[in-house]
């Protein structure tokens, strides 16, 4: 079946540090890949997505590249801010609208 | 655009009581999803509708859970009778996609349910 594996959190960084959150997946067919972000007390928001191999999704300084050869979709940001503190979810779908989420990685950024 | 609207935002009830959660999707969206989020199990898809028709309810935990979508602008998730293990945050999401297409799902703020 389809599954997503994310690195355990929390990830604790100082402001302006480089961020990487690892995500690998197992899927039948050719999945589309997503990163969602959940701020405290809120629902999930789409951060970025990539629908085919070698695509790079980007938004708000975050980037992730769809790597079919390593079945990965790692999230990166060059310089994090305190306001980036949130829980980040990697997800996939092979169509039919069903998103499969990872367990989430909490990011804590200190001033 | 008001986004996905859920009510109530918080619900505290006693074991055995009926609980009804409500969702209004974004106008024009034709797919609606109910998710449950817990610390133990993470984010789980319970059921989703396309054009008001339930497409996949394989995630519904048991017969105590039921969901309806009587029209394009309203859906309910009902738990009867409720149990303490149902305590979770329940999210509704909507999208403009159809089966076979990938469209962004927009999430509501969630309903935090506590069953005592």
XYZ file of C-alpha atoms in Angstrom:
227
model
C 0.000 0.000 0.000
C 0.919 3.668 -0.085
C 2.785 5.173 2.842
C 4.837 8.186 3.860
C 7.681 8.230 6.370
C 8.867 11.456 7.973
C 11.699 12.157 10.338
C 10.831 12.230 14.014
C 10.534 15.603 15.649
C 10.758 17.995 17.172
C 13.319 19.758 15.060
C 14.744 22.648 17.049
C 16.602 25.421 15.228
C 17.771 28.947 15.791
C 16.448 31.714 13.578
C 18.212 31.933 10.183
C 19.400 28.313 10.356
C 19.037 25.924 7.420
C 16.116 23.500 7.582
C 15.762 20.009 6.183
C 12.844 17.723 7.002
C 13.185 14.316 5.416
C 10.305 12.528 3.725
C 10.336 9.225 1.876
C 7.430 7.387 0.372
C 6.205 4.037 -0.880
C 3.564 4.073 -3.573
C 2.086 2.104 -6.402
C 1.884 4.003 -9.624
C 3.084 7.592 -9.947
C 2.138 9.641 -6.909
C 1.832 13.371 -6.528
C 3.618 14.697 -3.458
C 2.711 17.454 -1.035
C 3.883 19.325 1.999
C 1.215 20.700 4.300
C 1.812 22.947 7.309
C -0.302 23.169 10.470
C 0.063 26.200 12.709
C -1.110 25.909 16.331
C -4.874 25.695 16.624
C -5.440 25.710 12.880
C -6.176 23.298 10.067
C -3.648 22.153 7.518
C -2.578 24.436 4.690
C -0.918 23.380 1.474
C 2.678 24.595 1.457
C 3.876 23.169 -1.858
C 3.401 20.264 -4.211
C 5.025 18.379 -7.092
C 3.152 16.149 -9.480
C 5.904 14.386 -11.390
C 9.497 13.244 -11.042
C 12.144 15.996 -10.904
C 9.536 18.701 -10.312
C 10.444 21.227 -7.648
C 7.686 22.714 -5.535
C 8.381 26.019 -3.819
C 6.538 28.534 -1.663
C 7.445 31.093 1.017
C 11.132 30.178 0.757
C 10.466 26.455 1.196
C 11.450 23.991 -1.519
C 11.130 20.271 -2.153
C 12.186 18.213 -5.172
C 10.403 15.046 -6.270
C 13.142 12.396 -6.442
C 11.798 9.212 -7.962
C 15.112 7.360 -7.792
C 15.302 7.785 -4.011
C 11.515 7.967 -3.460
C 12.021 11.154 -1.478
C 10.536 14.637 -1.169
C 12.647 16.409 1.438
C 11.577 19.881 2.580
C 14.233 22.597 2.773
C 14.475 26.247 3.665
C 17.626 28.294 3.638
C 16.850 30.565 6.588
C 14.039 29.782 8.998
C 12.092 32.348 10.991
C 10.314 32.091 14.322
C 7.030 32.308 12.406
C 7.877 29.023 10.645
C 7.324 27.135 13.903
C 4.596 24.630 13.081
C 3.972 20.979 12.285
C 4.867 19.917 8.754
C 3.189 16.974 7.042
C 4.409 15.176 3.960
C 1.649 13.518 1.923
C 1.021 11.700 -1.311
C -1.830 10.751 -3.556
C -2.025 8.464 -6.531
C -5.191 10.126 -7.681
C -8.716 9.381 -6.580
C -8.383 12.262 -4.130
C -7.095 10.163 -1.221
C -4.205 11.839 0.543
C -1.925 9.661 2.648
C -0.128 11.675 5.314
C 3.049 11.137 7.238
C 3.026 11.476 11.009
C 4.123 15.099 10.947
C 7.321 16.811 12.106
C 7.185 19.617 14.620
C 9.549 22.512 13.939
C 10.497 24.865 16.746
C 12.470 27.991 15.825
C 13.936 30.124 18.577
C 15.013 33.781 18.253
C -13.782 33.520 0.312
C -14.715 32.310 3.799
C -12.869 29.035 3.477
C -14.114 25.764 4.893
C -16.341 26.375 7.907
C -16.699 23.862 10.713
C -18.895 23.918 13.775
C -18.671 23.645 16.645
C -14.991 24.448 17.188
C -15.001 22.648 20.519
C -17.337 19.966 21.818
C -17.280 18.318 25.215
C -19.743 15.517 25.794
C -20.275 12.491 27.951
C -19.831 8.924 26.893
C -22.930 7.543 25.232
C -24.171 10.868 23.900
C -24.725 11.613 20.235
C -22.325 14.087 18.651
C -22.865 15.885 15.348
C -20.092 17.781 13.624
C -20.882 20.133 10.767
C -19.007 21.345 7.731
C -19.620 23.884 4.994
C -17.205 23.439 2.097
C -15.870 26.206 -0.096
C -18.492 27.260 -2.610
C -17.978 25.538 -5.961
C -15.938 22.668 -4.559
C -17.332 19.261 -5.381
C -15.226 17.002 -3.161
C -15.451 16.893 0.626
C -13.307 14.980 3.097
C -13.552 14.158 6.794
C -10.308 13.503 8.692
C -9.527 12.629 12.291
C -6.294 13.662 14.004
C -4.967 12.060 17.199
C -1.564 11.858 18.770
C -1.569 8.084 18.541
C -2.776 7.606 14.978
C -1.923 10.893 13.298
C -4.155 12.144 10.503
C -6.635 9.618 9.130
C -9.089 9.971 6.265
C -12.511 8.810 7.435
C -14.662 9.342 4.360
C -14.853 11.434 1.255
C -17.662 12.578 -1.008
C -17.663 13.627 -4.628
C -20.699 15.513 -5.928
C -22.473 14.699 -2.633
C -21.991 10.946 -3.104
C -19.826 8.943 -0.667
C -16.933 7.532 -2.684
C -14.793 5.862 -0.034
C -15.810 5.266 3.578
C -13.209 2.613 4.317
C -11.683 4.810 6.996
C -14.841 5.070 9.075
C -13.890 3.267 12.291
C -17.162 1.487 13.002
C -20.921 1.639 12.751
C -21.109 4.294 15.438
C -19.819 6.757 12.835
C -21.945 8.025 9.970
C -21.580 10.889 7.506
C -24.004 12.588 5.188
C -23.859 15.234 2.529
C -27.448 16.233 1.698
C -26.354 19.049 -0.621
C -23.250 20.670 -2.060
C -22.891 23.149 0.782
C -23.305 21.031 3.883
C -22.043 17.825 5.452
C -22.350 16.193 8.865
C -20.333 13.600 10.728
C -22.274 11.892 13.465
C -21.038 9.666 16.289
C -23.667 7.703 18.169
C -23.000 6.619 20.844
C -19.760 8.458 21.536
C -16.882 6.883 23.463
C -13.799 8.388 25.152
C -11.558 6.927 22.420
C -13.367 9.137 19.889
C -11.717 12.180 21.450
C -9.743 13.851 18.659
C -9.672 16.825 16.339
C -11.936 16.291 13.351
C -11.128 18.173 10.170
C -13.239 18.772 7.122
C -11.572 19.603 3.809
C -12.842 20.383 0.341
C -11.424 20.505 -3.153
C -12.581 21.200 -6.671
C -11.151 17.975 -8.069
C -12.618 14.732 -9.230
C -11.344 11.184 -9.140
C -8.218 10.885 -11.220
C -7.206 14.523 -10.832
C -5.056 16.000 -8.143
C -6.389 19.213 -6.663
C -5.483 21.037 -3.507
C -7.525 20.168 -0.453
C -8.463 23.131 1.707
C -8.889 22.346 5.387
C -11.227 23.848 7.927
C -10.051 24.862 11.409
C -11.236 21.599 12.939
C -13.548 20.555 15.760
C -11.865 19.450 18.956
C -14.022 16.698 20.459
C -13.629 15.542 24.033
C -15.702 12.598 25.228
C -15.659 12.177 29.008
